[in-house]
Coordinates of C-alpha atoms in Angstrom, one line a residue:
M109 CA -54.9 -96.7 -8.9
G110 CA -52.0 -96.3 -6.1
R111 CA -51.2 -99.9 -6.1
Y112 CA -51.2 -99.6 -10.3
I113 CA -48.9 -96.6 -10.5
I114 CA -46.5 -98.0 -8.1
K115 CA -46.6 -101.6 -10.4
R116 CA -46.3 -99.2 -12.7
L117 CA -42.6 -97.0 -11.7
L118 CA -41.0 -100.7 -10.7
Q119 CA -41.5 -101.7 -14.4
G120 CA -40.3 -98.1 -15.2
I121 CA -36.9 -98.7 -13.0
P122 CA -35.8 -102.3 -15.6
L123 CA -36.2 -100.1 -18.8
L124 CA -34.6 -96.9 -17.6
F125 CA -31.0 -99.8 -16.3
F126 CA -32.0 -100.8 -20.4
I127 CA -31.9 -97.6 -21.7
S128 CA -29.2 -96.4 -19.6
I129 CA -27.2 -99.2 -21.4
I130 CA -27.8 -98.6 -24.5
L131 CA -26.9 -94.7 -24.5
F132 CA -24.2 -95.3 -22.5
V133 CA -22.6 -97.4 -25.7
L134 CA -24.0 -95.0 -28.1
M135 CA -22.2 -92.2 -26.1
M136 CA -19.2 -94.2 -25.6
N137 CA -19.4 -94.7 -29.5
M138 CA -19.8 -90.7 -30.1
G139 CA -16.9 -89.2 -30.0
D140 CA -13.1 -88.5 -28.7
P141 CA -13.5 -86.6 -25.2
V142 CA -10.1 -85.7 -24.8
A143 CA -9.4 -85.1 -28.2
T144 CA -11.7 -81.7 -28.1
M145 CA -11.1 -80.7 -24.2
G146 CA -7.0 -79.7 -26.1
G147 CA -9.4 -77.2 -28.2
R148 CA -7.4 -76.1 -31.2
R149 CA -3.8 -77.3 -29.5
V150 CA -2.8 -80.2 -30.3
T151 CA -2.6 -82.5 -27.5
R152 CA 0.4 -84.5 -26.8
A153 CA 1.3 -88.5 -26.8
S154 CA 1.7 -88.5 -23.3
D155 CA -0.8 -85.5 -22.1
Y156 CA -3.1 -87.6 -24.5
E157 CA -2.9 -91.1 -22.1
R158 CA -2.6 -89.4 -18.8
L159 CA -6.5 -87.8 -19.3
R160 CA -7.2 -90.9 -20.2
R161 CA -5.8 -92.5 -17.1
Q162 CA -7.6 -90.0 -14.7
L163 CA -11.3 -89.7 -16.9
G164 CA -10.9 -93.7 -16.2
L165 CA -11.2 -94.2 -19.7
D166 CA -8.5 -96.1 -20.3
K167 CA -10.7 -98.7 -19.1
P168 CA -13.5 -101.2 -20.8
I169 CA -16.8 -100.5 -21.2
Y170 CA -18.8 -102.2 -19.0
T171 CA -15.7 -101.0 -15.5
Q172 CA -17.2 -97.7 -16.9
Y173 CA -20.7 -98.4 -17.3
L174 CA -20.1 -99.8 -13.8
Y175 CA -18.4 -96.5 -12.3
W176 CA -21.0 -94.4 -14.8
L177 CA -24.4 -96.1 -12.5
I178 CA -22.5 -96.6 -9.7
G179 CA -19.7 -95.0 -8.7
N180 CA -16.1 -95.9 -7.5
D181 CA -13.5 -96.3 -4.4
W182 CA -10.6 -95.1 -6.1
T183 CA -8.4 -92.3 -4.2
K184 CA -6.0 -89.7 -6.4
T185 CA -2.9 -91.6 -6.8
D186 CA 0.0 -90.7 -8.8
V187 CA 0.5 -93.3 -11.2
D188 CA 3.9 -92.3 -13.3
G189 CA 5.7 -90.5 -10.4
D190 CA 4.7 -87.4 -12.2
G191 CA 3.3 -85.4 -9.2
V192 CA 0.0 -86.1 -11.1
A193 CA -3.2 -87.5 -9.9
E194 CA -4.2 -89.5 -12.5
T195 CA -6.4 -91.9 -11.3
P196 CA -10.0 -90.4 -10.7
G197 CA -11.6 -89.6 -6.9
T198 CA -14.5 -91.7 -5.5
R199 CA -17.1 -90.9 -7.0
R200 CA -21.1 -92.1 -5.3
G201 CA -22.2 -92.7 -9.1
V202 CA -25.7 -91.8 -10.8
L203 CA -27.8 -94.5 -8.8
R204 CA -27.1 -92.2 -5.6
G205 CA -27.9 -88.8 -7.1
D206 CA -24.1 -88.5 -9.3
F207 CA -23.8 -87.8 -12.5
G208 CA -20.3 -86.9 -12.2
V209 CA -18.3 -83.3 -13.7
S210 CA -18.7 -82.2 -16.8
L211 CA -15.6 -82.2 -19.1
V212 CA -16.3 -79.6 -20.3
S213 CA -16.4 -77.1 -17.9
R214 CA -15.2 -78.7 -14.9
K215 CA -19.3 -78.3 -13.1
P216 CA -21.0 -80.7 -11.7
V217 CA -23.4 -81.5 -13.8
L218 CA -26.6 -81.7 -12.2
Q219 CA -25.0 -77.8 -11.4
V220 CA -24.5 -77.4 -15.8
I221 CA -28.3 -78.6 -16.1
G222 CA -29.9 -77.0 -13.8
E223 CA -28.3 -73.5 -15.1
R224 CA -30.3 -73.9 -17.9
L225 CA -33.7 -76.1 -17.0
P226 CA -35.6 -73.3 -15.6
N227 CA -34.2 -71.2 -19.0
T228 CA -36.4 -73.7 -21.1
L229 CA -38.6 -74.7 -19.1
I230 CA -40.4 -71.0 -19.5
L231 CA -40.7 -71.4 -23.6
M232 CA -41.3 -74.7 -23.1
L233 CA -44.7 -75.0 -20.8
A234 CA -45.8 -70.8 -22.7
S235 CA -44.9 -72.9 -25.8
E236 CA -47.5 -75.5 -25.1
F237 CA -49.8 -73.6 -22.7
V238 CA -50.0 -71.8 -26.4
I239 CA -50.0 -74.4 -28.0
I240 CA -53.0 -75.6 -25.9
V241 CA -55.2 -73.4 -25.6
G242 CA -54.5 -72.0 -29.2
S243 CA -56.0 -75.5 -31.1
L244 CA -58.5 -76.6 -28.6
L245 CA -60.3 -73.3 -29.8
V246 CA -59.7 -74.3 -33.1
G247 CA -60.3 -77.4 -33.0
V248 CA -63.5 -77.5 -31.4
Y249 CA -64.6 -73.8 -33.4
S250 CA -63.6 -76.0 -36.7
A251 CA -66.1 -79.5 -36.6
L252 CA -69.3 -77.4 -35.3
R253 CA -68.5 -75.2 -38.3
Q254 CA -67.4 -78.3 -40.8
Y255 CA -67.0 -77.2 -44.9
S256 CA -67.9 -74.3 -43.4
A257 CA -66.0 -71.8 -45.5
L258 CA -63.5 -71.0 -42.2
D259 CA -63.0 -74.0 -41.9
H260 CA -61.1 -74.1 -45.0
I261 CA -59.4 -71.7 -44.4
I262 CA -58.6 -72.7 -41.5
T263 CA -57.3 -76.4 -42.8
A264 CA -55.5 -75.2 -45.1
L265 CA -53.1 -72.9 -42.6
S266 CA -52.7 -75.8 -41.4
F267 CA -51.3 -78.0 -43.8
I268 CA -49.4 -74.9 -44.7
G269 CA -48.0 -75.0 -40.9
Y270 CA -47.2 -78.4 -41.1
S271 CA -45.2 -78.5 -43.8
M272 CA -43.0 -75.5 -43.5
P273 CA -39.8 -77.1 -41.6
I274 CA -38.7 -75.2 -38.3
F275 CA -36.0 -74.3 -39.2
F276 CA -37.2 -71.8 -42.5
I277 CA -40.2 -70.7 -39.4
A278 CA -37.8 -69.4 -37.1
L279 CA -35.6 -68.0 -39.9
L280 CA -39.2 -65.9 -41.8
S281 CA -40.7 -64.5 -38.1
M282 CA -36.9 -63.3 -37.5
Y283 CA -37.0 -61.4 -40.8
I284 CA -40.5 -60.3 -40.7
F285 CA -41.1 -58.9 -37.2
G286 CA -37.3 -58.1 -36.4
V287 CA -36.0 -57.3 -39.4
L288 CA -38.8 -55.5 -41.8
F289 CA -40.9 -54.3 -38.9
K290 CA -37.2 -52.5 -37.9
R291 CA -37.0 -50.8 -41.5
W292 CA -40.8 -50.2 -42.1
G293 CA -40.4 -47.8 -38.3
L294 CA -42.2 -49.8 -36.7
P295 CA -41.5 -51.3 -33.1
Y296 CA -39.9 -55.1 -33.5
L297 CA -39.2 -57.5 -31.7
P298 CA -36.2 -59.4 -30.1
T299 CA -34.7 -61.7 -32.4
V300 CA -32.1 -63.7 -29.7
G301 CA -31.7 -63.7 -26.5
M302 CA -33.6 -64.0 -23.2
F303 CA -33.2 -60.4 -22.2
D304 CA -30.8 -57.0 -23.3
P305 CA -28.0 -56.9 -21.8
Q306 CA -28.8 -52.2 -20.6
A307 CA -32.3 -53.7 -19.0
G308 CA -31.6 -56.9 -17.5
K309 CA -33.2 -60.2 -16.7
T310 CA -36.5 -58.2 -16.0
T311 CA -40.0 -60.3 -16.5
A312 CA -40.9 -58.3 -19.1
Q313 CA -37.1 -58.5 -21.4
V314 CA -38.0 -62.2 -21.2
L315 CA -42.0 -62.1 -21.7
W316 CA -40.8 -59.8 -24.7
H317 CA -37.9 -62.0 -26.1
M318 CA -39.4 -65.1 -25.8
V319 CA -42.3 -63.8 -27.9
L320 CA -40.8 -65.2 -31.2
P321 CA -39.8 -68.7 -29.9
V322 CA -43.1 -69.3 -28.6
L323 CA -44.7 -68.8 -32.3
S324 CA -41.4 -70.3 -34.1
I325 CA -42.3 -73.3 -31.5
S326 CA -46.0 -73.3 -31.8
I327 CA -47.1 -72.9 -35.2
I328 CA -46.2 -76.7 -36.6
S329 CA -47.2 -78.2 -33.8
F330 CA -50.4 -75.6 -32.8
A331 CA -51.2 -77.2 -37.0
A332 CA -51.3 -80.8 -36.2
Y333 CA -53.5 -80.4 -32.4
S334 CA -55.4 -78.7 -34.5
R335 CA -57.0 -81.5 -36.8
Y336 CA -55.9 -83.9 -34.2
I337 CA -58.5 -82.1 -32.3
R338 CA -61.4 -81.8 -35.5
S339 CA -60.7 -85.5 -36.5
T340 CA -61.2 -86.4 -33.0
M341 CA -64.4 -84.3 -32.7
L342 CA -66.3 -85.9 -35.1
E343 CA -66.2 -88.3 -35.3
V344 CA -67.4 -88.4 -31.8
L345 CA -70.7 -85.8 -32.2
G346 CA -71.9 -88.6 -34.7
Q347 CA -72.4 -90.7 -31.2
D348 CA -75.3 -92.1 -30.1
Y349 CA -74.6 -90.6 -27.6
I350 CA -74.3 -87.2 -28.4
R351 CA -77.6 -87.1 -30.9
T352 CA -79.3 -88.6 -27.1
A353 CA -77.8 -85.8 -25.5
R354 CA -79.7 -83.2 -28.3
A355 CA -82.5 -84.7 -28.4
K356 CA -83.6 -84.8 -24.2
G357 CA -83.3 -80.5 -25.0
L358 CA -79.5 -79.9 -22.9
P359 CA -77.8 -76.3 -24.1
R360 CA -75.7 -77.0 -26.7
R361 CA -72.4 -76.2 -25.2
E362 CA -73.1 -78.0 -22.3
V363 CA -73.6 -80.8 -24.8
V364 CA -70.1 -79.7 -26.8
Y365 CA -67.6 -79.3 -23.8
V366 CA -69.3 -81.4 -21.5
H367 CA -70.0 -84.6 -23.9
A368 CA -68.7 -84.2 -26.8
L369 CA -65.6 -82.6 -26.1
K370 CA -65.0 -84.6 -21.9
N371 CA -64.3 -87.7 -24.3
A372 CA -62.7 -86.4 -27.5
S373 CA -59.5 -85.0 -24.8
L374 CA -58.6 -88.8 -24.7
P375 CA -56.2 -89.6 -27.3
I376 CA -55.3 -85.6 -27.2
V377 CA -54.1 -86.6 -23.9
T378 CA -52.2 -89.3 -25.3
V379 CA -50.5 -86.8 -27.7
V380 CA -49.6 -84.4 -24.9
G381 CA -48.4 -86.4 -23.1
L382 CA -45.7 -87.9 -25.2
D383 CA -44.6 -84.2 -25.5
L384 CA -44.6 -82.8 -22.2
P385 CA -41.1 -85.2 -21.4
L386 CA -39.6 -83.6 -24.4
L387 CA -40.4 -80.3 -23.0
L388 CA -36.9 -80.9 -21.0
G389 CA -34.7 -81.2 -24.0
G390 CA -35.4 -77.6 -25.1
A391 CA -35.8 -77.6 -28.4
V392 CA -32.8 -77.5 -30.4
V393 CA -33.3 -75.9 -33.5
T394 CA -35.4 -72.9 -32.2
E395 CA -32.4 -72.8 -28.9
R396 CA -29.4 -72.1 -31.5
I397 CA -31.4 -69.8 -34.2
F398 CA -32.8 -67.5 -31.4
A399 CA -30.1 -68.2 -29.3
W400 CA -32.2 -69.0 -26.1
P401 CA -29.6 -70.3 -23.3
G402 CA -31.3 -73.7 -22.9
M403 CA -31.1 -77.6 -23.7
G404 CA -31.5 -77.6 -26.4
R405 CA -28.4 -75.2 -26.9
L406 CA -26.9 -77.6 -23.7
F407 CA -27.9 -80.4 -25.0
L408 CA -26.3 -79.7 -28.7
D409 CA -22.8 -78.3 -27.4
H410 CA -21.7 -80.8 -25.1
V411 CA -22.5 -83.5 -28.3
S412 CA -20.5 -81.6 -30.1
R413 CA -17.3 -81.9 -27.4
S414 CA -17.7 -85.4 -26.3
D415 CA -19.1 -84.5 -23.9
L416 CA -20.0 -87.7 -21.3
P417 CA -21.5 -87.0 -18.4
V418 CA -23.4 -83.4 -19.1
V419 CA -25.1 -85.6 -22.4
M420 CA -25.5 -88.8 -20.4
G421 CA -27.6 -86.7 -18.3
I422 CA -30.0 -85.3 -20.4
L423 CA -30.8 -88.1 -22.1
M424 CA -31.3 -89.1 -18.9
M425 CA -33.6 -87.0 -17.6
I426 CA -35.6 -87.9 -20.5
A427 CA -36.0 -90.5 -20.3
T428 CA -37.2 -91.1 -16.5
A429 CA -39.7 -87.7 -17.4
V430 CA -41.0 -90.5 -20.2
V431 CA -42.1 -93.4 -17.9
V432 CA -43.3 -90.6 -14.9
F433 CA -45.5 -88.6 -18.2
Q434 CA -46.8 -91.7 -19.2
I435 CA -47.8 -93.0 -15.9
L436 CA -50.1 -89.7 -15.6
T437 CA -51.1 -89.7 -19.1
D438 CA -53.1 -92.9 -17.7
I439 CA -54.1 -91.7 -15.1
V440 CA -55.4 -88.6 -16.6
Y441 CA -57.0 -91.0 -18.7
A442 CA -59.1 -92.8 -15.6
W443 CA -60.4 -88.7 -14.7
L444 CA -61.5 -88.0 -18.3
D445 CA -63.4 -92.2 -18.5
P446 CA -64.3 -93.4 -15.4
R447 CA -65.1 -95.8 -17.4
I448 CA -61.8 -97.0 -17.8
R449 CA -60.2 -99.2 -14.4
Y450 CA -56.3 -100.4 -14.5
E451 CA -56.9 -103.3 -11.6
K452 CA -59.8 -105.1 -9.8

């Protein structure tokens, strides 16, 4: 297994290299960062050209990519004699852990991401926990009571939840639990922000403000996961080894939760392994609607201003997480099913 993991990690290096090239080219053609740096003021032609030289945007795209990847050895110099250094200073490059400086906030990219990443992880990990635990309970229950009245109700609600767009679910939950509950004199839920500024950022405040975002994120995935678990459980429950286990007189709980669920979990692990890396990117729509200060809002804000260093930092972080989590998924496969071997 150790050799297999090392092999997969080495295979991921050229993959990330090609991903970075594609993303860099796309981001460079996304917009002009200099045009958004002046706000509403019109940038003078002389200032525009000076900023482009200062940021290195006047170089060919392959040169810019190499500077982004491996850094440069430039020193700050005055090109046109006006006392302002037009060329960037020395930076180490992504390969040495330097993702550059944000063009918007002028802070290091890793610092900008580090300020928002914990907020996103709090929200997304809580949502994933609710999705996995809830869908396992509902999916297994529906499989064990196939075609019962409750199974039909769960199926109908699942299709309704899966068919609704996330922005509709978010706005509807805000209206019901935030507006109507307040109007009816019931305890209502906060609809924006991560905490009440008057109360401060306490654990209780964060948990209270998480309820509606977690609910909105969970509904669609919960509906899909529960149907997926139901179908895989029904398939496994019809296998010969399950009938053999029942014929031997094993307790029903052991047959279902030890023999059936463990084997039915293999396809589910694949879906979860693909979803987990995306947690780092946050939920763009949900975080925007609920004003949650996470990675989704950060990505959207900096994309709109063509902040290449921050956007590339977020995208490369997600791409790296995909490679790592796929390896972890394979390890979980081998743990769930000892018959799976990745090396001789």
